[in-house]
Coordinates of C-alpha atoms in Angstrom, one line a residue:
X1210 CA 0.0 0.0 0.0
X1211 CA 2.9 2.6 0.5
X1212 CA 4.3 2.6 -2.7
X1213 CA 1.1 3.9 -4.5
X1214 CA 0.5 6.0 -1.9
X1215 CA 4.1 7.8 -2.3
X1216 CA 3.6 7.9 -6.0
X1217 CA 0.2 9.8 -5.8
X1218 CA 1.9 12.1 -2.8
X1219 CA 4.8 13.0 -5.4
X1220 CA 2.1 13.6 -8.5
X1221 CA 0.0 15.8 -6.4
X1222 CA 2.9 18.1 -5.5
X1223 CA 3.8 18.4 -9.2
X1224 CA 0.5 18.9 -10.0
X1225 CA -0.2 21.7 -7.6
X1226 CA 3.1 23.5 -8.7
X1227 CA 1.9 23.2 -12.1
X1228 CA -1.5 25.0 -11.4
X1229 CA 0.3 27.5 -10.1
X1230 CA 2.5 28.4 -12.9
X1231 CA -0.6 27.4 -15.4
X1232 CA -2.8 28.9 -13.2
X1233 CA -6.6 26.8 -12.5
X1234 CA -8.8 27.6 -15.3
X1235 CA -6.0 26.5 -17.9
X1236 CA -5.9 23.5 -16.1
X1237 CA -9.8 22.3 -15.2
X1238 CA -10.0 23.1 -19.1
X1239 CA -7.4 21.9 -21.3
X1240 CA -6.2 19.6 -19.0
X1241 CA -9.0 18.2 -17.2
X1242 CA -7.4 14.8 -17.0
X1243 CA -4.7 15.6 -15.0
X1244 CA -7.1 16.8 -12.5
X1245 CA -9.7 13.7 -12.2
X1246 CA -7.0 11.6 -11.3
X1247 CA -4.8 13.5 -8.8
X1248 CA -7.9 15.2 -7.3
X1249 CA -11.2 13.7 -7.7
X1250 CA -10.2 9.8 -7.9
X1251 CA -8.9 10.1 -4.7
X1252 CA -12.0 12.0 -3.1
X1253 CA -14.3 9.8 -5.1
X1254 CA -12.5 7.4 -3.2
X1255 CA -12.6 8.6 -0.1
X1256 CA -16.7 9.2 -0.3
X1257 CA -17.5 6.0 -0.7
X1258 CA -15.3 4.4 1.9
X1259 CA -17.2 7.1 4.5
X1260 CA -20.9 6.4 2.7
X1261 CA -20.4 2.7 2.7
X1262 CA -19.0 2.7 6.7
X1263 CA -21.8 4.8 7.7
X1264 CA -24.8 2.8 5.6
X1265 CA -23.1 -0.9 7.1
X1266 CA -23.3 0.8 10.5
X1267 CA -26.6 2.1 10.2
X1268 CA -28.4 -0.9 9.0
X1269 CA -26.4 -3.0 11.5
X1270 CA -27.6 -0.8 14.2
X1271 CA -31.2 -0.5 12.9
X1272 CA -31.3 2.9 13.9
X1273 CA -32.7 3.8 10.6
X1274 CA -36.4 2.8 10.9
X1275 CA -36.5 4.0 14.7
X1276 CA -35.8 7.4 12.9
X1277 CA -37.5 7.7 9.7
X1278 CA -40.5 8.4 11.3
X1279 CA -38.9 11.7 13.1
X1280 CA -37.5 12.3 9.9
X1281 CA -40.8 12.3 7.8
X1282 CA -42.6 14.8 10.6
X1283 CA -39.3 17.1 10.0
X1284 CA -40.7 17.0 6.3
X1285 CA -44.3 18.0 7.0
X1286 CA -43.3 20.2 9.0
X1287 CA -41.2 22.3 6.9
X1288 CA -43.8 22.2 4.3
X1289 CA -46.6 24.2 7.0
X1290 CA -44.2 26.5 7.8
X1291 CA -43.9 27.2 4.3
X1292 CA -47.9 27.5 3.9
X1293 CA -47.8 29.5 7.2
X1294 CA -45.4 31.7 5.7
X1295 CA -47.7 32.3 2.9
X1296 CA -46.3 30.2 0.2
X1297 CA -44.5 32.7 -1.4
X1298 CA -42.1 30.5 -3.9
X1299 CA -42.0 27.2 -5.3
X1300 CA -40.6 24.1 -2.9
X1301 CA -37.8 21.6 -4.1
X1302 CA -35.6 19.6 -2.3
X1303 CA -32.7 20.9 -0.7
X1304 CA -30.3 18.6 -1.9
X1305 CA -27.2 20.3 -3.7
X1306 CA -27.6 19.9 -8.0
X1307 CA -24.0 19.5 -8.3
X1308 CA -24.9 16.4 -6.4
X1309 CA -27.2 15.0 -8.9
X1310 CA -25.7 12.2 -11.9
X1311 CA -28.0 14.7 -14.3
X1312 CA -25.8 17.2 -16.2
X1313 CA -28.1 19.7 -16.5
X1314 CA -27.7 22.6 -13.4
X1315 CA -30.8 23.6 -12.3
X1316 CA -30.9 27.1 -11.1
X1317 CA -34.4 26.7 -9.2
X1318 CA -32.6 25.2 -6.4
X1319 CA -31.8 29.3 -5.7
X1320 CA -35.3 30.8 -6.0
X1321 CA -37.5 28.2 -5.0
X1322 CA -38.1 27.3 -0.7
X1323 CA -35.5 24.3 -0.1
X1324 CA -36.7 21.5 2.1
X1325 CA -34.2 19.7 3.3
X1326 CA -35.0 15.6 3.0
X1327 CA -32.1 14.0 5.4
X1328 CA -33.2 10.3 4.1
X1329 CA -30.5 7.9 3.0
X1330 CA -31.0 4.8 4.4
X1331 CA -32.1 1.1 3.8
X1332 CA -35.2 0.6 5.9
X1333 CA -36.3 -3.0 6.0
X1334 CA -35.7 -5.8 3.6
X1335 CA -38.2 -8.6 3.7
X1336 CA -36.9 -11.9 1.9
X1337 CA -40.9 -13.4 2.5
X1338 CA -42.7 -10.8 0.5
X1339 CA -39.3 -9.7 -1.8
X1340 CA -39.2 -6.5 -1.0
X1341 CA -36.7 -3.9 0.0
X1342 CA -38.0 -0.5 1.6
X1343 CA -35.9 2.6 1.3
X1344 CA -35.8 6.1 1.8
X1345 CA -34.9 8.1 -1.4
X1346 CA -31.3 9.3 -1.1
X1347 CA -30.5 5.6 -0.9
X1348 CA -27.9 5.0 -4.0
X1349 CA -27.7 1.6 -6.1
X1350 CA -24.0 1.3 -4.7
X1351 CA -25.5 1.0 -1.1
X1352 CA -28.0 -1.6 -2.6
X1353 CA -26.3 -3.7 -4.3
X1354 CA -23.8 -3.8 -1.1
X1355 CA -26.4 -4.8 1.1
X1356 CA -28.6 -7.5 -0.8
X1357 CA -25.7 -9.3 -2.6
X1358 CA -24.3 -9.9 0.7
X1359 CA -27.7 -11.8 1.5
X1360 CA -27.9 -13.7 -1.8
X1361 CA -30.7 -10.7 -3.4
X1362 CA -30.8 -7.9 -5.9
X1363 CA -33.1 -5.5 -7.3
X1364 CA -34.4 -6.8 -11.0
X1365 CA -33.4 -3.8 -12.4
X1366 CA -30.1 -2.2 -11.3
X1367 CA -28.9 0.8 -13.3
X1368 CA -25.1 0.0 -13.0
X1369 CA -23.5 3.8 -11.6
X1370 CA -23.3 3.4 -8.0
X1371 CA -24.0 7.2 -7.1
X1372 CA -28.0 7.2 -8.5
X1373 CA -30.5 7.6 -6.0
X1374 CA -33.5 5.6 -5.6
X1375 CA -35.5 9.1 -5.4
X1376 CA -33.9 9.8 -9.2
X1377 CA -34.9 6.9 -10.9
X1378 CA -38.4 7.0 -9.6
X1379 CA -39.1 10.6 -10.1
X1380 CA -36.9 10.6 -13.3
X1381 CA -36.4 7.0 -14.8
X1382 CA -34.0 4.2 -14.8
X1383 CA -33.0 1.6 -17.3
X1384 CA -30.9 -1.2 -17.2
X1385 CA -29.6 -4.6 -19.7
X1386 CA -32.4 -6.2 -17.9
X1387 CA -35.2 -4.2 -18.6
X1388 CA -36.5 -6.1 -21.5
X1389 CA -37.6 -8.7 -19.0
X1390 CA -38.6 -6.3 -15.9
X1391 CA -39.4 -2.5 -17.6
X1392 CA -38.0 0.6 -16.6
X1393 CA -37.1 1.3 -12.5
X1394 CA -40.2 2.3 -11.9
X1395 CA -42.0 -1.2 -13.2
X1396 CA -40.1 -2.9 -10.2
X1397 CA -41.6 -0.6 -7.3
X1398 CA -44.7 -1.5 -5.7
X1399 CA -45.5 1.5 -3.2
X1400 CA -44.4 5.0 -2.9
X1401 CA -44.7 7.2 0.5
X1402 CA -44.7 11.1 0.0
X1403 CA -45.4 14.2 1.9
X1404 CA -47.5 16.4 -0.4
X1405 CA -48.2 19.9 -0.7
X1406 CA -50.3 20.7 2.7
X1407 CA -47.6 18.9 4.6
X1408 CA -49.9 15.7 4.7
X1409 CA -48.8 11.8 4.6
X1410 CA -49.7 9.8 1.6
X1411 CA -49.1 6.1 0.9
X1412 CA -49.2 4.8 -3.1
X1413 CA -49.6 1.3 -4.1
X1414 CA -51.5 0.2 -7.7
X1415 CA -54.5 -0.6 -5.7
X1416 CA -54.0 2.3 -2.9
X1417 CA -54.5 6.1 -4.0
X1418 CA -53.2 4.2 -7.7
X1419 CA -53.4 7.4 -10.0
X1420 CA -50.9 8.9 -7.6
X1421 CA -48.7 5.7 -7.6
X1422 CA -48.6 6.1 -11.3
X1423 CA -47.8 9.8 -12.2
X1424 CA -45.0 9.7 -9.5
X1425 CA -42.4 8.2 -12.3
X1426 CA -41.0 11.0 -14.5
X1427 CA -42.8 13.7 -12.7
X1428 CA -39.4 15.0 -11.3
X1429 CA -40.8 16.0 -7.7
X1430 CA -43.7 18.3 -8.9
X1431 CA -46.1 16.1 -7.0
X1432 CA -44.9 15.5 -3.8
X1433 CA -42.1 14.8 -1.9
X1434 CA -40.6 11.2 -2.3
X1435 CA -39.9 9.6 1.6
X1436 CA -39.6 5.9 0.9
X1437 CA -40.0 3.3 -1.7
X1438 CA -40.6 -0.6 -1.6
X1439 CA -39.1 -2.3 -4.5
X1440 CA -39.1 -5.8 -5.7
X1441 CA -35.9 -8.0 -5.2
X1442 CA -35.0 -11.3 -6.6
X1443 CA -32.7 -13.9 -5.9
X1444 CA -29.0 -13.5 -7.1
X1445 CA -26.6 -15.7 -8.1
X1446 CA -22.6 -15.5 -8.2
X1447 CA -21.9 -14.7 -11.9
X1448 CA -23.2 -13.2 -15.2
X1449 CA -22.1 -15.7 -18.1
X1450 CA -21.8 -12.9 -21.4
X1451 CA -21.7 -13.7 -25.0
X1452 CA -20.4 -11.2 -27.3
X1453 CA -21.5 -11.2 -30.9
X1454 CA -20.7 -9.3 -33.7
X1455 CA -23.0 -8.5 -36.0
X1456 CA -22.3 -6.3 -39.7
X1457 CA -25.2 -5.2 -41.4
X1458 CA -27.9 -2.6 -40.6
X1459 CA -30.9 -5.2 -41.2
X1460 CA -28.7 -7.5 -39.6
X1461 CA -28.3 -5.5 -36.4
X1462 CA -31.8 -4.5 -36.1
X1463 CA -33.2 -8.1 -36.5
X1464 CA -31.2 -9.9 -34.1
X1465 CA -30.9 -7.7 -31.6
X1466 CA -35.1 -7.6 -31.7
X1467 CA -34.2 -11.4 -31.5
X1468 CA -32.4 -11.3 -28.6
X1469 CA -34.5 -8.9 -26.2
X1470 CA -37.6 -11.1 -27.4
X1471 CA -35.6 -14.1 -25.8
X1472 CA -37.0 -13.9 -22.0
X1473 CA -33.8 -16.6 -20.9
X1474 CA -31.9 -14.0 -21.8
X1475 CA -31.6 -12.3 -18.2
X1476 CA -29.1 -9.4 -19.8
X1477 CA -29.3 -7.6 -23.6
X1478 CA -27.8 -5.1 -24.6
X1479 CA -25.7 -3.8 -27.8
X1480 CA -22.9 -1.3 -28.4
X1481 CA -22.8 -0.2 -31.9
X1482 CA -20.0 1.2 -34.0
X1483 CA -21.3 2.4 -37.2
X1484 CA -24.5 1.9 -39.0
X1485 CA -22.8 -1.3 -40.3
X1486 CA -20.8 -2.4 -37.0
X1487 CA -22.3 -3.7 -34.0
X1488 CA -21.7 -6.0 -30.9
X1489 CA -24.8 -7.7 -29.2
X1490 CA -24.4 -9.0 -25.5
X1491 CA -26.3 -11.7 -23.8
X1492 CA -26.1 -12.7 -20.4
X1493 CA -27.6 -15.1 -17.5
X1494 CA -27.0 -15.0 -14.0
X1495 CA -24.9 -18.5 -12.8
X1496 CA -23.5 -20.0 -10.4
X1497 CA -20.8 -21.6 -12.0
X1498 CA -17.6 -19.8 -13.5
X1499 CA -15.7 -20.9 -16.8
X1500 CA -12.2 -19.6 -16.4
X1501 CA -11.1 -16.9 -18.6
X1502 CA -9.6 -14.4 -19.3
X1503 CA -13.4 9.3 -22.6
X1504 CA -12.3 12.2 -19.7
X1505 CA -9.5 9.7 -19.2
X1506 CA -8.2 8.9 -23.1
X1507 CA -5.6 6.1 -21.5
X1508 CA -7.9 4.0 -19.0
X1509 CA -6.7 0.4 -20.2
X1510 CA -2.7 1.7 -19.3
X1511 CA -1.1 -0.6 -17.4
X1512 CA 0.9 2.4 -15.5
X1513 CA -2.9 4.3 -15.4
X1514 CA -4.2 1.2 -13.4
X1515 CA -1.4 0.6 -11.4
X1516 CA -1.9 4.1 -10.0
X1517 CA -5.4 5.1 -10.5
X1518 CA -7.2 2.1 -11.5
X1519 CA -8.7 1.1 -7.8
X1520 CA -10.2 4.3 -7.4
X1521 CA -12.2 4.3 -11.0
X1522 CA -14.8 5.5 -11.5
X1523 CA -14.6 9.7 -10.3
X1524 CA -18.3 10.5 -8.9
X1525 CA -19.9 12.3 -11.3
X1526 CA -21.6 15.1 -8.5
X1527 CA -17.5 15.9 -8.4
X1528 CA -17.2 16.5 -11.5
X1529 CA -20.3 18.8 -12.0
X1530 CA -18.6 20.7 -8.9
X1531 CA -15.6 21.0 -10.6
X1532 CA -16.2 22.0 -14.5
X1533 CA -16.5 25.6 -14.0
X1534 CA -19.1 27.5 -16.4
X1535 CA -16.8 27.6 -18.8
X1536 CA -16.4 24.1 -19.5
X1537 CA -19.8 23.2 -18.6
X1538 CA -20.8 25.6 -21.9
X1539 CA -18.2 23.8 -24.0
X1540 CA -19.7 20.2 -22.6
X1541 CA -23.4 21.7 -23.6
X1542 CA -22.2 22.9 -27.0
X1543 CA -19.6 20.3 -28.3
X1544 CA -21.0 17.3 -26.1
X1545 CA -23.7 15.1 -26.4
X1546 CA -25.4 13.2 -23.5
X1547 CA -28.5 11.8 -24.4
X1548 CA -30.9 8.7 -23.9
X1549 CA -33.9 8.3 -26.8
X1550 CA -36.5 5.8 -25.8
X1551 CA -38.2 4.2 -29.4
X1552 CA -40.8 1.4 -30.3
X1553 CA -38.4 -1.3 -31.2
X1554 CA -40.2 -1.2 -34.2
X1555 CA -38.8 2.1 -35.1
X1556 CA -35.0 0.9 -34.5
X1557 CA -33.7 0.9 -37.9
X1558 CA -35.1 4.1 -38.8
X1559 CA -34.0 5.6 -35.5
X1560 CA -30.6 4.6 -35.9
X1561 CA -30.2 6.7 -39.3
X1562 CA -31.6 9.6 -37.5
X1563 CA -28.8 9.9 -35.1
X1564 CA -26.5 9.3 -37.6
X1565 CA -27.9 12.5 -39.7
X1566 CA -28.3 14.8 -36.6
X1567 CA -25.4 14.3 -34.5
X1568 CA -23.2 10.9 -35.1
X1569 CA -22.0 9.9 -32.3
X1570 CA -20.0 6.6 -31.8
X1571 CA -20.3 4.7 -30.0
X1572 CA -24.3 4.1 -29.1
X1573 CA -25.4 2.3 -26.7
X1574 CA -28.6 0.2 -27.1
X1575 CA -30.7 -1.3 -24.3
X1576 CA -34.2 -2.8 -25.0
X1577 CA -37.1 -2.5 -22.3
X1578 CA -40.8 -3.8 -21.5
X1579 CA -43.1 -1.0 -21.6
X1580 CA -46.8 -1.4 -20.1
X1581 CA -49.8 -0.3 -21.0
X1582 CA -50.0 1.7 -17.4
X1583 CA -51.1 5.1 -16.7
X1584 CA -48.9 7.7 -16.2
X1585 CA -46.7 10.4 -18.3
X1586 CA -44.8 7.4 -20.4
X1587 CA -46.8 4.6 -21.9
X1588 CA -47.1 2.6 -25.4
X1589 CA -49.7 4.3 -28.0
X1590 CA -51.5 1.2 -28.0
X1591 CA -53.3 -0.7 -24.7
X1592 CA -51.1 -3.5 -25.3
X1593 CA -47.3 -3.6 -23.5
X1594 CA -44.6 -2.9 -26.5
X1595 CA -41.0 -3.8 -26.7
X1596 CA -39.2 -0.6 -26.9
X1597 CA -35.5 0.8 -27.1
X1598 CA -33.1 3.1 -25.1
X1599 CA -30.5 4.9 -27.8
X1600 CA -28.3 6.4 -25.8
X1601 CA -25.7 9.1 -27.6
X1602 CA -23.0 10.3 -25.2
X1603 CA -19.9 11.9 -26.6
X1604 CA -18.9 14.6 -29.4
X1605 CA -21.0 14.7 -32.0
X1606 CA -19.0 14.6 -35.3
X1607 CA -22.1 15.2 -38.0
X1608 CA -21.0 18.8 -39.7
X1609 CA -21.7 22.5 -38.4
X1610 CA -22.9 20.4 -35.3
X1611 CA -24.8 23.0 -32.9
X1612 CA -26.6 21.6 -29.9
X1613 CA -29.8 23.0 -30.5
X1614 CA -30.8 23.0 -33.7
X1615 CA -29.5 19.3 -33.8
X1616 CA -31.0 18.4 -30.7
X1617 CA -34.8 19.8 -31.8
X1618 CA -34.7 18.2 -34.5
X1619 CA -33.7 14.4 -33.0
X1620 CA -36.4 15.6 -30.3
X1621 CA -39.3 15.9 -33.7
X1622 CA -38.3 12.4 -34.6
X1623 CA -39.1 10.9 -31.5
X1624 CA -42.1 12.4 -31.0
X1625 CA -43.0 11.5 -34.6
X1626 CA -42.7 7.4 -33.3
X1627 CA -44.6 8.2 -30.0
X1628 CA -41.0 7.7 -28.2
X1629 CA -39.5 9.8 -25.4
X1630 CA -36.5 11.4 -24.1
X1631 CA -35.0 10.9 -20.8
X1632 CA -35.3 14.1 -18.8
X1633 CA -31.6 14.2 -16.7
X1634 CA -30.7 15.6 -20.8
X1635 CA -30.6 18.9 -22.2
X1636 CA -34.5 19.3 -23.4
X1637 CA -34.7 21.8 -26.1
X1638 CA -38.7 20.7 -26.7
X1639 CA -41.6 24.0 -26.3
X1640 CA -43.8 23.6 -23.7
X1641 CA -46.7 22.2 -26.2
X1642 CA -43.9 20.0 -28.0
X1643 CA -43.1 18.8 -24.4
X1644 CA -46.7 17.8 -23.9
X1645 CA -47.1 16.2 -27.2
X1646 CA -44.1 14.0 -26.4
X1647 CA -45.7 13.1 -22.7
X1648 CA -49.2 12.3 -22.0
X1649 CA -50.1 14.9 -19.2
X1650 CA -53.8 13.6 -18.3
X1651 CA -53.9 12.2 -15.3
X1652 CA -50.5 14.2 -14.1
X1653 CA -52.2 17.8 -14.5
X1654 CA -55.1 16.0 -13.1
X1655 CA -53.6 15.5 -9.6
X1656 CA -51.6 18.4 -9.7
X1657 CA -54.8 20.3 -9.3
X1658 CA -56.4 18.3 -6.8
X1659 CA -53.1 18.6 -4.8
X1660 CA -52.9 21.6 -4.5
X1661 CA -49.5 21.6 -6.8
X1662 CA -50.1 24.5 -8.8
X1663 CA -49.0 27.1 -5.9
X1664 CA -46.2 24.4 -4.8
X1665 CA -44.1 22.7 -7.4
X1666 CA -43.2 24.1 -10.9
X1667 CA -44.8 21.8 -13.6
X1668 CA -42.5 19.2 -15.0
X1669 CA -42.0 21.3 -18.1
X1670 CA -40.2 24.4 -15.9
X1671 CA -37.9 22.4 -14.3
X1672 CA -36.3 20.5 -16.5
X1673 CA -36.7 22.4 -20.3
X1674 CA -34.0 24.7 -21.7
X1675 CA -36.9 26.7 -23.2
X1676 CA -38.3 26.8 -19.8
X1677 CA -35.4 27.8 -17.7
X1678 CA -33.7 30.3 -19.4

C-alpha cells in the first residue's frame, strides 16, 4: 500500500506546482485529466469508503427505521411553515444539484423554498414478500452492497453506484435487464410522499393508484418522495456474457429484436460502432464460472491502473462541482449526452436519424418492456410494447454540429414514433412539444387536486432549456 501511496503524494505536489504556474482555469479546461485523477479519484475514493462505513453501521444498528418516522414529521413540517409563511415561492428539495448524476444545473434550487429531506438509508428488507424499503437518497452502490451480501438484488439495477433511488423514480431508470422487468419504476410496488399541505400519503396500484402512477418521471412536482418498496430477486454469483458481432444494418436490427424477445436471456444489450458495425451481449445470472480471461483517453494503461485504477470511476456530482461554467458551456455545445426511448419497431429508422443529426460513436442500445400503465410514459396502444433506449454520449461529429438546432430536430423524430426522451438531458422541446411527447392527463389531473399548482413548478419548468432560461 505505500508505494502507491508515495507515487500519488509525489504527482499531487507536481500537480499543484503546475497549477500555479498554469494557473486553475487552464488547467480544469485543457487539462481536465490531470485533474480527475490527482484530485477527484482520490476523493471519489474517499466518499464511498465514509458512505459505505456509515450505511453498514446504520443498518447493523437498525437505527434507521426508529428514525424515519422523526425524519418524515421534520418534512411536513417544513412544508406548514412554508404555507404558514404564505407560500410565497416554489418548494424543491434541498439537496445540492452539483450532487445530482444529471448534467443539466438547475438554477431553481436558488429561487424556489428548499426542504431539506435527510433520508438515506435502507429501511427494512423482507426476503418473504421480496421487498426492500428505502428512503430516497438511498444509491444503487449502497443496494447492491447490502442484498448481494444476502444472496438478493433489485431486477433492475442501473449500473452507476452514485443514482439515488429518489432519481430513478421521479426521473427513470433503465438497465440490460429491462426487456424482462421495464424501466425502474416497473419494479416498485408502493411510494410514500409528503404532499403539498404537509400531509402523509401512501401509493400502491391498488392504494390512491393514479398517484402511484404519475410519480415516475414527474421529477418531484407532485410530492415529496420519503420511501419506496421495491421488488428484489434472488442472485446468483456470476453473469455468463456472450459477445457477438453482427455487420449489417438489417442484420443488427433483426437480431438484436431477436435477442430482447428471448426472455432466458436475463441481460441484452448492444454497443454499436457504425451503421454497419455492431456488438450484441447476452447474459444469465450463474453459479458456475468458466475460467477466462473518454475524460481519461488512456484507462486500459497498465501504468494508469497501477496508479489510479482502484479508485475508477470519479463521482460524477464531483465532476459537475468541478467544471466551471466555462467548461460546462463547451460540454453543452460540443457534447452530447442523451438517452432516446423508441418502439423497437422504429429501430432501424431511429438509428439513421442519429447518424444524420449528431453521429456519435459509439451508441449504446438497451431494450425495455413498456406497459400499457397510466402515467406520463406509456405505449400508444393498450397493449405492452418492446421498446429501445438509444443512448448518444460523446462529441458529436455530424457537420456544423450546434446543440440545438440538432438536438430539436432528433427531439421531432421521437415524437413523430410516440418515443420519449429521458429528462436528466438537455430538453430543447416548447412547452406544447413537451406535452405532445408526454401524456399529461392524469399528471395535471392531480396536480390540481393537490394543490401543486402554488407548490411545485410543472415538470415542463424544471427541466426544459426553453423553460429555464
Amino acid at each position: 500500500m505505500m508505494e502507491p501511496a508515495v507515487s500519488l503524494a509525489v504527482c499531487a505536489l507536481l500537480f499543484l506546482l503546475w497549477v500555479r504556474v498554469k494557473g486553475l482555469e487552464f488547467v480544469l479546461i485543457h487539462q481536465r485529466w490531470v485533474f480527475v485523477c490527482l484530485f477527484l479519484l482520490p476523493l471519489s475514493l474517499i466518499f464511498d469508503i465514509y458512505y459505505y462505513v456509515r450505511a453498514w453501521v446504520v443498518f447493523k444498528l437498525s437505527s434507521a427505521p426508529r428514525l424515519h418516522e422523526q425524519r418524515v414529521r421534520d418534512i411536513q413540517k417544513q412544508v406548514r411553515e412554508w404555507k404558514e409563511q404564505g407560500s410565497k415561492t416554489f418548494m424543491c428539495t434541498g439537496r445540492p444539484g452539483w450532487l445530482t448524476v444529471s448534467l443539466r444545473v438547475g438554477k431553481y434550487k436558488k429561487t424556489h423554498k428548499n426542504i431539506m429531506i435527510n433520508l438515506m438509508d435502507i429501511l427494512e428488507v423482507d426476503t418473504k414478500k421480496q421487498i426492500v424499503r428505502v428512503e430516497p437518497l438511498v444509491t444503487m452502490g449502497q443496494v447492491t452492497a447490502l442484498l448481494t451480501s444476502i444472496g438478493w438484488t433489485l431486477p433492475v439495477l442501473p449500473e452507476l453506484d452514485d443514482l439515488t433511488v429518489g432519481g430513478l423514480i421521479m426521473g427513470t431508470g433503465i438497465e440490460s435487464s429491462s426487456h424482462k422487468y421495464g424501466l425502474f419504476q416497473h419494479i416498485c410496488t408502493a411510494y410514500e410522499l409528503v404532499l403539498a399541505d404537509g400531509s402523509f400519503v401512501r401509493c400502491t396500484p391498488s392504494e390512491n393508484s393514479d398517484l402511484f402512477y404519475a410519480v415516475p418521471w414527474s421529477c418531484g412536482t407532485l410530492g415529496f418522495l420519503v420511501a419506496a418498496e421495491i421488488r428484489i430477486i434472488p442472485a446468483k454469483k456470476y453473469v455468463k456474457l456472450r459477445f457477438e458481432p453482427v455487420q449489417g444494418l438489417e442484420a443488427i436490427c433483426a437480431k438484436f429484436t431477436h435477442e430482447s424477445q428471448r426472455q432466458e436471456n436475463h441481460f441484452v444489450e448492444g454497443l454499436l460502432y457504425s451503421l454497419d458495425e455492431a456488438v450484441i451481449m447476452t447474459g444469465v445470472m450463474t453459479d458456475e464460472v468458466e475460467p477466462s480471461k473518454d475524460i481519461i483517453p488512456f484507462g486500459n494503461n497498465p501504468i494508469f491502473r497501477y496508479l489510479f485504477g482502484w479508485m475508477v470511476p470519479p463521482k460524477i456530482s464531483l465532476l459537475k462541482l468541478t467544471q466551471g461554467e466555462t467548461l460546462r458551456k463547451l460540454y453543452e455545445q460540443h457534447h452530447v449526452v442523451q438517452d432516446m426511448l423508441v418502439p423497437m419497431k422504429c429501430l432501424q429508422q431511429a438509428l439513421h436519424t442519429f447518424q444524420n443529426d449528431i453521429h456519435v460513436y459509439p451508441i449504446w442500445l438497451c431494450p425495455f418492456i413498456l406497459p400499457s400503465q397510466p402515467g406520463l410514459v406509456h405505449p400508444k396502444g393498450n397493449e405492452a410494447e418492446l421498446y429501445i433506449d438509444i443512448g448518444a454520449y460523446g462529441e458529436p461529429r455530424v457537420k456544423h454540429f450546434e446543440a440545438r438546432s440538432c438536438m430539436r430536430q432528433l427531439e421531432k423524430f421521437v415524437r413523430s414514433v410516440h418515443g420519449f426522451q429521458m429528462l436528466y438531458a438537455d430538453c430543447y422541446m416548447n412547452r406544447e412539444e413537451f406535452w405532445e411527447m408526454f401524456d399529461g392527463s392524469l399528471y395535471h389531473k392531480l396536480r390540481e387536486k393537490l394543490g401543486c399548482q402554488d407548490a411545485f413548478p410543472e415538470v415542463y419548468d424544471k427541466i426544459c432549456k426553453a423553460a429555464r432560461h
